[in-house]
């Protein structure tokens, strides 16, 4: 450091001396020699050089000058290129883009007919600040979520504080109001350049859609669904908007396009709008039949997402676990006192909406200790398909053979969380079983609470021995998971109980199912009486999707770290479904096929007790193909959860339906996955 | 390079001495070599030293700039405020904070109706040249594309010349939501300050609604094309329903005032033409209409805008740099293009002065006569008060003839009417101009007018607001044909005449009745104390070939100190755009009490805000401004709005607050009430 300073001093001071008092410069190194005695020889030489030069050329270029010169040169070149780029006609700069589906369909003669309502999912919608603490000064009506996220880096703790909700009520904390961004801008781009709805909107616009017949039903995705109505009247606004669009567009019914969590949000809306006023919207029993032509669910998370479990349980998903494996200690060490994961966990646990995505239907749907509907799924094949889009006949024969021989090797997807790799594979008879009821009795307030700093995760309140009880049970299925979460996060689950339910209804006519907490669970509600309506499940397939996890207790059981984590060392069983502590299954990277397709493939197909009026359902699957080149960006045939919104085939389907086509006209079901077979294995009373 | 080497050497210095020696030697040699290279490079660069110094200079500036930005970003957010307070003393609390301390909270939902020009417009479908601009703002924001592709921009902003709707293949639509008009351009607030202050007492999206509409098209066409009126109706109904039956407070600004007047008639009119809300819709849903700077009776500026696309600003620019705007610089023909574009916008015609000579004055008479312009200037200047008083007495004799909205020549504007020789232009020959073909592709209707027609216009000498309509019909027949279908500028003799059920009368307060809503309140809030354009002195453009044949005569100056004539423009009291007469007359007289225009006796209030320019640069656009747009940041006005939104009535605010001569002027107007 000292040498740097000295060097800098040289740069500034020396030339002046050189030019004016040439001989004095010989003395300075002597003085400095006393100081260090290492660098001076270099400096001597340097000075001599400089002196020589300065004699020849009085105007000498110094280091700083060179730096400036370089920066200036770079800037100028950059500006020049930028200028040229802007001067070029738009068509020249872009490579040859394939024709967007909207343009093609417009030539076919499609025009805007039915108004379209877009319902964004979790995370993708923007949130902006309306009232905040002093630390958020100057952020009024600026985006806290979405956009460039600059505030995370500038003031991370302030940011987290504003995004969390109240721990008891699940509503705003006092003095903070964060609200959903309204309008199409809410979720067209999540971050600059990362489209969500933008491509779909653009293609809709090409066939004539605009503000008056295209509406984004933005809502605060952190709240539970009923709370969006209580706090923001979001459901009432949506109802009024749909009614308005229905009237102003010549009494054409709307086409609703929900995505991800928006799917169950809209399911909630369908029940809400027809329920009587104090709890519901009072639209009367014919409202949906009158106003809605089709619901085109994209990447629907009808029956929940296993990812949520790991998220709630240990605030990590595949990506986080992977980082942890690569650089152990980075996330766990209290770097800069940030405690990243703990903070994330604390904030995300205040978001009620996450609980709506927990696996629904228990063991009947998701499988138990020894059984799961997906069993026999061959991950290798899927991976090959994932890598190489062309289907290989030989391979498929091979897999059929496998299916015959290796029945006992099936992955036990039913065990959503298991402690240790062995526990995830052993037959259930060899597993120690521990009554989960014992949990509740042992849980006591913890003594380690006080030294644990200000980060509050509910793990701090659990005593150490009760934490140790959790792994003793070895494996958890979708049913016991709920108990587990009740145990590790009692406050969160108490809030959640009031807003969501994850069971299967025995008798749908039971008056208790009129409560709003059942409305977002397709297994506990009836679809509205609207025989002309259509329900589509548009989902991507062909990407390994998280389905169950191998956990281990955290090695350092200090109070500040989350006591469990994914065991990323658990790798590779024979058919390769296990990787980094996560068992994969077919899906769209977030939602497994089972959750996305089951309701449309079986639960609502025909006239069932969940679908008393026999609404037509269609399953449209889109086989994932990775982008062929970098220029394609995120691909036009992607099947990934968010990238599918740029999938040409999906856009075409949506456009055709919006322009008036029915499900049968666009080709009925297209199925690539095993969803039909999987559904058949599920014994659900219909 | 050098530094790093030094660093490693220091680290290794704990090793043996010999190593150090070696290292030093190496380093020394290396440096020597480098030095030589450097010297060579410098020698080589001697020739290009100019480029080098340029680069160096740019580099310096960039580095300093980045450094400053870095410091600025690292600075706590409250720092600028701290500096401001250190210089000017503690700032007053913004009204929102002050009133929150008083205990005011959200009560009535609020609807904003933006005016002309301030709302953003975005592209939904365009021609080839506008590729990549999908859902980007064409109007508002940075206006980046005006510079990049001006002709393309003009093409997309224009409407169809016959229908006043979209041209084929182009769809430009209003931006929706609060972002539509919170900031017009980055840093230039319109509604943002008001929104921020309302938010302080608890307002948010669900209780605030920006009724954005496409301000280019006529009011009824916004419904025909975009169903904007239906949306506003549905949104107001929704807000009333979701906020526990609390009626809304509507805050229109500028042209939004007329738009909302149209809305109030539309919503109660029966379904095919109107909204079918029934006769008590307004009474049920609206608590108050707080018009900010409302041009109820039109704006004289619009006349000059339509007549020759120039306002005072452009006329001044023309005076300073004659020829710049007129020449075909780069073949752009700026003014002609602007004229062609603005003449396709029907909405501008909604602001042509209404009420004719009865309101705006005849050739020898005007309601504002006797207004002393010097008084306005010296109001903030105590030293001049004595001289002003003296002048005030003397100057009465030669008061300005404001009634003559357009006069050709300064002398014509001032002499008595009996001395003016006028030739009627109405029958004049409007032949095809030979110059038509040479005038490139720019189409203004002046190209259709023969030289004779232009001369005839100039020969008529003086136009009052009544004859202005004829003049516009003469010079822009196509535009006025569209305009006649959507707007009307007269005074109704009998309001019960069934013809007044047509929508073209709805935006004219002199030809409609207010709705039957005795509990509603109407406020007229506007700035006073800024000289405002009222009448113009015109001249023929010297080279009347391809150009717009008329322009404001900027050489016409008033002469004496306290003159109202400046640069060819007579000014009067107002808010820089709307004269007091237009903004205040309806509330001061036309609707006051139970009149035929206000059959249910809706209470009206006038709230004037005296203009005080910002004290220093730090204040930005001022907190006491009375200018047409800047008034939206006026603390007193915001204070009033918040109080009403929180439940106060006009009486609670203190009733009328008048600084100008509006009552005196209103009395001079003989209108049957």
Coordinates of N, CA and C in Angstrom, one line a residue, chain A residues 439-588:
Chain A
X439 N -44.1 -35.1 18.3 CA -43.5 -33.8 18.1 C -44.1 -32.7 19.0
X440 N -45.3 -32.7 18.8 CA -46.0 -31.5 19.5 C -45.8 -31.5 21.0
X441 N -45.7 -32.7 21.6 CA -45.5 -32.7 23.0 C -44.1 -32.3 23.4
X442 N -43.1 -32.6 22.6 CA -41.8 -32.2 23.0 C -41.4 -30.8 22.7
X443 N -42.2 -30.1 21.9 CA -41.7 -28.8 21.5 C -41.9 -27.8 22.7
X444 N -40.8 -27.2 23.1 CA -40.8 -26.3 24.2 C -40.1 -25.0 23.8
X445 N -40.3 -24.0 24.5 CA -39.6 -22.8 24.1 C -38.1 -22.9 24.4
X446 N -37.4 -22.4 23.5 CA -36.0 -22.7 23.5 C -35.2 -21.8 24.4
X447 N -34.1 -22.3 24.9 CA -33.2 -21.4 25.8 C -32.2 -20.7 24.9
X448 N -32.0 -21.2 23.7 CA -31.0 -20.6 22.9 C -31.5 -19.4 22.1
X449 N -32.7 -19.0 22.5 CA -33.3 -18.0 21.8 C -32.5 -16.7 21.9
X450 N -32.1 -16.3 23.1 CA -31.5 -15.0 23.3 C -30.2 -14.7 22.5
X451 N -29.3 -15.7 22.4 CA -28.1 -15.3 21.7 C -28.2 -15.3 20.2
X452 N -29.4 -15.5 19.7 CA -29.5 -15.7 18.3 C -29.7 -14.4 17.5
X453 N -29.3 -13.3 18.0 CA -29.3 -12.1 17.1 C -30.7 -11.7 16.8
X454 N -30.8 -10.8 15.8 CA -32.1 -10.2 15.6 C -32.9 -11.0 14.5
X455 N -32.2 -11.9 13.8 CA -32.9 -12.6 12.7 C -33.8 -13.6 13.4
X456 N -35.1 -13.5 13.1 CA -36.0 -14.4 13.7 C -36.5 -15.4 12.7
X457 N -36.1 -16.6 12.8 CA -36.7 -17.7 12.1 C -37.3 -18.6 13.2
X458 N -38.3 -19.2 12.8 CA -39.0 -20.0 13.9 C -38.1 -21.1 14.4
X459 N -37.1 -21.4 13.7 CA -36.2 -22.4 14.2 C -35.5 -22.0 15.5
X460 N -35.4 -20.7 15.7 CA -34.8 -20.3 17.0 C -35.6 -20.7 18.2
X461 N -36.9 -20.8 18.0 CA -37.8 -21.0 19.1 C -37.9 -22.5 19.4
X462 N -37.3 -23.3 18.5 CA -37.4 -24.8 18.8 C -36.2 -25.2 19.6
X463 N -36.4 -26.0 20.5 CA -35.3 -26.5 21.3 C -34.5 -27.4 20.5
X464 N -33.2 -27.6 21.0 CA -32.3 -28.4 20.2 C -32.8 -29.9 20.1
X465 N -33.3 -30.4 21.2 CA -33.7 -31.8 21.1 C -34.9 -32.0 20.2
X466 N -35.7 -31.0 20.1 CA -36.9 -31.2 19.2 C -36.4 -31.1 17.8
X467 N -35.4 -30.3 17.6 CA -34.8 -30.3 16.2 C -34.2 -31.7 15.9
X468 N -33.6 -32.3 16.8 CA -33.0 -33.6 16.6 C -34.1 -34.6 16.4
X469 N -35.3 -34.4 16.9 CA -36.4 -35.4 16.7 C -36.8 -35.5 15.2
X470 N -36.7 -34.3 14.5 CA -37.2 -34.3 13.1 C -36.5 -35.3 12.2
X471 N -35.1 -35.4 12.2 CA -34.5 -36.3 11.3 C -34.8 -37.8 11.7
X472 N -35.1 -38.0 13.0 CA -35.3 -39.4 13.4 C -36.4 -40.1 12.6
X473 N -37.3 -39.3 12.2 CA -38.5 -39.9 11.5 C -38.1 -40.4 10.1
X474 N -36.9 -40.0 9.6 CA -36.4 -40.4 8.3 C -37.1 -40.0 7.1
X475 N -38.4 -40.3 7.0 CA -39.0 -40.0 5.7 C -40.4 -39.4 5.9
X476 N -40.7 -38.4 5.1 CA -42.0 -37.7 5.2 C -42.7 -37.8 3.9
X477 N -44.0 -38.1 3.9 CA -44.8 -38.0 2.7 C -45.6 -36.8 2.7
X478 N -46.4 -36.6 1.6 CA -47.1 -35.4 1.5 C -48.1 -35.1 2.7
X479 N -48.5 -36.2 3.3 CA -49.4 -36.1 4.5 C -48.7 -35.7 5.7
X480 N -47.6 -36.4 6.0 CA -46.9 -36.1 7.2 C -46.1 -34.8 7.2
X481 N -45.9 -34.4 5.9 CA -45.2 -33.1 5.7 C -45.9 -31.9 6.4
X482 N -47.2 -32.0 6.3 CA -48.0 -30.9 6.9 C -47.8 -30.9 8.4
X483 N -47.7 -32.0 9.0 CA -47.4 -32.1 10.4 C -46.1 -31.6 10.7
X484 N -45.1 -31.9 9.8 CA -43.8 -31.5 10.0 C -43.7 -30.0 10.0
X485 N -44.3 -29.4 9.0 CA -44.3 -27.9 8.9 C -45.0 -27.3 10.1
X486 N -46.1 -27.9 10.5 CA -46.7 -27.4 11.7 C -45.8 -27.4 12.9
X487 N -44.9 -28.4 12.9 CA -44.0 -28.5 14.0 C -42.8 -27.4 13.9
X488 N -42.3 -27.3 12.7 CA -41.1 -26.4 12.6 C -41.5 -24.9 12.4
X489 N -42.7 -24.7 11.9 CA -43.1 -23.3 11.7 C -44.6 -23.1 12.1
X490 N -44.8 -23.2 13.4 CA -46.2 -23.2 13.9 C -46.9 -21.9 13.6
X491 N -46.2 -20.7 13.7 CA -46.9 -19.5 13.5 C -47.4 -19.3 12.0
X492 N -46.4 -19.7 11.1 CA -46.8 -19.6 9.7 C -48.0 -20.5 9.4
X493 N -47.9 -21.7 9.9 CA -49.0 -22.7 9.6 C -50.3 -22.2 10.2
X494 N -50.2 -21.6 11.3 CA -51.5 -21.1 11.9 C -52.2 -20.1 11.0
X495 N -51.3 -19.1 10.5 CA -51.9 -18.2 9.5 C -52.4 -18.9 8.3
X496 N -51.6 -19.9 7.9 CA -52.0 -20.6 6.6 C -53.3 -21.4 6.8
X497 N -53.5 -22.0 7.9 CA -54.7 -22.8 8.2 C -56.0 -22.0 7.9
X498 N -55.9 -20.7 8.2 CA -57.1 -19.9 8.0 C -57.3 -19.6 6.6
X499 N -56.3 -19.8 5.7 CA -56.5 -19.3 4.3 C -56.4 -20.5 3.3
X500 N -55.8 -21.6 3.7 CA -55.6 -22.6 2.7 C -55.9 -24.0 3.3
X501 N -56.2 -24.9 2.4 CA -56.5 -26.2 2.9 C -55.8 -27.1 1.8
X502 N -55.3 -28.3 2.3 CA -54.5 -29.1 1.4 C -55.1 -30.5 1.3
X503 N -56.3 -30.7 1.7 CA -56.8 -32.1 1.7 C -57.6 -32.5 0.5
X504 N -58.4 -33.5 0.6 CA -59.3 -34.0 -0.4 C -60.7 -34.0 0.2
X505 N -61.7 -33.5 -0.4 CA -63.0 -33.4 0.1 C -63.7 -34.8 0.1
X506 N -64.3 -35.2 1.2 CA -65.1 -36.5 1.1 C -66.4 -36.2 0.5
X507 N -67.0 -35.1 0.9 CA -68.3 -34.8 0.4 C -68.4 -33.3 0.1
X508 N -68.4 -33.0 -1.2 CA -68.3 -31.6 -1.6 C -69.5 -30.8 -1.2
X509 N -70.6 -31.4 -0.8 CA -71.8 -30.7 -0.5 C -71.8 -30.3 1.0
X510 N -70.8 -30.7 1.7 CA -70.6 -30.3 3.1 C -70.6 -28.8 3.2
X511 N -71.4 -28.2 4.0 CA -71.5 -26.7 4.0 C -70.1 -26.1 4.4
X512 N -69.3 -26.8 5.0 CA -68.0 -26.2 5.4 C -67.2 -25.8 4.2
X513 N -67.4 -26.5 3.1 CA -66.7 -26.1 1.9 C -67.1 -24.8 1.3
X514 N -68.0 -24.1 1.9 CA -68.3 -22.8 1.4 C -67.3 -21.7 2.0
X515 N -66.5 -22.2 2.9 CA -65.5 -21.3 3.4 C -64.4 -21.0 2.4
X516 N -63.8 -19.8 2.4 CA -62.9 -19.4 1.3 C -61.6 -20.2 1.4
X517 N -61.3 -20.8 2.5 CA -60.0 -21.4 2.5 C -59.9 -22.7 1.6
X518 N -61.1 -23.2 1.2 CA -61.1 -24.3 0.3 C -61.1 -24.0 -1.1
X519 N -61.3 -22.7 -1.4 CA -61.6 -22.3 -2.8 C -60.4 -22.5 -3.8
X520 N -59.2 -22.4 -3.2 CA -58.1 -22.5 -4.1 C -57.6 -24.0 -4.3
X521 N -58.2 -24.9 -3.6 CA -57.8 -26.3 -3.7 C -58.8 -27.0 -4.7
X522 N -58.3 -27.4 -5.8 CA -59.2 -28.0 -6.8 C -59.8 -29.3 -6.3
X523 N -59.2 -29.9 -5.2 CA -59.8 -31.2 -4.7 C -60.8 -31.0 -3.7
X524 N -61.1 -29.7 -3.3 CA -62.1 -29.4 -2.3 C -63.1 -28.4 -2.8
X525 N -63.1 -28.2 -4.1 CA -64.2 -27.3 -4.6 C -64.8 -27.9 -5.9
X526 N -66.0 -27.5 -6.1 CA -66.6 -27.8 -7.4 C -66.3 -26.7 -8.4
X527 N -66.1 -27.0 -9.6 CA -66.0 -26.0 -10.7 C -67.4 -25.3 -10.8
X528 N -67.4 -24.1 -11.3 CA -68.7 -23.4 -11.4 C -69.6 -24.1 -12.5
X529 N -70.8 -23.8 -12.4 CA -71.8 -24.4 -13.3 C -71.8 -23.6 -14.6
X530 N -70.9 -24.0 -15.5 CA -70.7 -23.3 -16.8 C -70.3 -24.3 -17.9
X531 N -71.3 -25.0 -18.4 CA -70.9 -26.1 -19.3 C -70.3 -25.6 -20.6
X532 N -70.4 -24.4 -20.9 CA -69.8 -23.9 -22.2 C -68.4 -23.4 -22.0
X533 N -68.0 -23.3 -20.7 CA -66.6 -22.9 -20.5 C -65.6 -24.0 -20.9
X534 N -64.4 -23.6 -21.1 CA -63.4 -24.6 -21.4 C -62.2 -24.3 -20.5
X535 N -61.6 -25.4 -20.0 CA -60.4 -25.3 -19.2 C -59.2 -26.0 -19.9
X536 N -58.2 -25.3 -20.1 CA -57.0 -25.8 -20.7 C -55.9 -25.9 -19.7
X537 N -55.1 -27.0 -19.8 CA -53.9 -27.1 -19.0 C -52.7 -27.1 -20.0
X538 N -52.0 -25.9 -20.1 CA -50.9 -25.8 -21.0 C -49.7 -25.9 -20.2
X539 N -48.9 -27.0 -20.4 CA -47.8 -27.2 -19.6 C -46.6 -27.7 -20.4
X540 N -45.4 -27.3 -20.0 CA -44.2 -27.7 -20.6 C -43.8 -29.1 -20.0
X541 N -43.2 -29.9 -20.8 CA -42.7 -31.2 -20.3 C -41.3 -31.4 -20.9
X542 N -40.6 -32.4 -20.3 CA -39.3 -32.7 -20.8 C -38.2 -32.1 -20.0
X543 N -38.4 -31.5 -18.9 CA -37.3 -30.9 -18.1 C -37.4 -31.6 -16.7
X544 N -36.2 -32.1 -16.2 CA -36.2 -32.6 -14.9 C -36.7 -31.6 -13.9
X545 N -37.6 -32.0 -13.1 CA -38.3 -31.1 -12.1 C -38.2 -31.7 -10.7
X546 N -37.9 -30.8 -9.8 CA -37.7 -31.3 -8.4 C -39.0 -32.0 -7.9
X547 N -38.8 -33.1 -7.3 CA -40.0 -33.8 -6.8 C -39.9 -34.2 -5.3
X548 N -38.7 -34.7 -4.9 CA -38.5 -35.0 -3.5 C -37.0 -34.8 -3.2
X549 N -36.7 -34.7 -1.9 CA -35.5 -34.2 -1.4 C -34.8 -35.2 -0.4
X550 N -33.5 -35.2 -0.4 CA -32.7 -35.9 0.6 C -32.1 -34.9 1.5
X551 N -32.5 -34.9 2.8 CA -32.0 -33.9 3.7 C -30.9 -34.4 4.6
X552 N -30.2 -33.5 5.2 CA -29.4 -33.9 6.3 C -29.4 -32.8 7.3
X553 N -29.1 -33.1 8.6 CA -29.0 -32.0 9.5 C -27.8 -31.1 9.2
X554 N -27.8 -29.8 9.5 CA -26.7 -29.0 9.3 C -25.6 -29.4 10.2
X555 N -24.3 -29.5 9.8 CA -23.3 -29.9 10.7 C -23.1 -29.0 11.9
X556 N -23.0 -27.7 11.6 CA -22.9 -26.8 12.8 C -24.2 -26.5 13.3
X557 N -24.5 -26.9 14.4 CA -25.9 -26.7 14.9 C -26.0 -25.5 15.7
X558 N -25.3 -24.5 15.3 CA -25.3 -23.2 16.0 C -26.7 -22.6 15.8
X559 N -27.0 -21.6 16.7 CA -28.4 -21.2 16.7 C -28.7 -20.4 15.5
X560 N -27.7 -19.8 14.8 CA -28.2 -18.9 13.7 C -28.4 -19.6 12.4
X561 N -27.9 -20.8 12.3 CA -28.1 -21.4 11.0 C -29.4 -22.3 11.0
X562 N -29.9 -22.4 9.8 CA -31.1 -23.3 9.7 C -30.6 -24.7 9.9
X563 N -31.3 -25.5 10.7 CA -30.8 -26.8 11.2 C -30.8 -27.9 10.1
X564 N -31.5 -27.7 9.0 CA -31.5 -28.8 8.0 C -31.1 -28.2 6.7
X565 N -30.6 -29.1 5.9 CA -30.2 -28.6 4.5 C -30.3 -29.8 3.6
X566 N -30.4 -29.5 2.3 CA -30.4 -30.6 1.3 C -29.0 -31.2 1.3
X567 N -29.0 -32.5 1.2 CA -27.7 -33.3 1.2 C -27.2 -33.3 -0.3
X568 N -26.4 -32.3 -0.6 CA -26.1 -32.3 -2.1 C -25.1 -33.3 -2.5
X569 N -24.6 -34.1 -1.5 CA -23.7 -35.1 -1.9 C -24.4 -36.4 -2.3
X570 N -25.7 -36.5 -2.0 CA -26.5 -37.6 -2.4 C -26.7 -37.6 -3.9
X571 N -26.0 -38.5 -4.6 CA -26.0 -38.4 -6.1 C -26.4 -39.8 -6.7
X572 N -26.9 -39.7 -7.9 CA -27.0 -40.7 -8.8 C -27.4 -42.1 -8.4
X573 N -28.6 -42.5 -8.4 CA -28.9 -43.9 -8.3 C -28.8 -44.4 -9.8
X574 N -29.2 -45.6 -10.0 CA -28.9 -46.2 -11.3 C -29.6 -45.5 -12.5
X575 N -30.9 -45.1 -12.3 CA -31.5 -44.5 -13.4 C -31.4 -42.9 -13.3
X576 N -30.6 -42.5 -12.4 CA -30.2 -41.1 -12.5 C -31.2 -40.0 -12.2
X577 N -32.2 -40.4 -11.3 CA -33.2 -39.4 -11.0 C -32.7 -38.6 -9.8
X578 N -31.7 -39.1 -9.1 CA -31.2 -38.4 -7.9 C -30.0 -37.6 -8.3
X579 N -30.0 -36.4 -8.0 CA -28.8 -35.6 -8.3 C -28.8 -34.4 -7.3
X580 N -27.6 -34.4 -6.7 CA -27.4 -33.3 -5.7 C -28.5 -33.3 -4.6
X581 N -29.0 -34.4 -4.2 CA -29.9 -34.5 -3.1 C -31.3 -34.3 -3.5
X582 N -31.6 -34.2 -4.8 CA -32.9 -33.9 -5.3 C -33.3 -35.0 -6.3
X583 N -34.5 -35.6 -6.1 CA -35.1 -36.5 -7.0 C -35.9 -35.8 -8.1
X584 N -35.6 -36.1 -9.3 CA -36.3 -35.4 -10.4 C -37.4 -36.2 -11.1
X585 N -38.3 -35.5 -11.7 CA -39.3 -36.2 -12.4 C -39.7 -35.3 -13.6
X586 N -40.5 -35.7 -14.5 CA -40.8 -34.9 -15.7 C -41.6 -33.7 -15.2
X587 N -41.4 -32.6 -15.9 CA -42.2 -31.4 -15.6 C -41.6 -30.2 -16.4
X588 N -41.9 -29.0 -15.9 CA -41.5 -27.8 -16.6 C -40.4 -27.1 -15.8

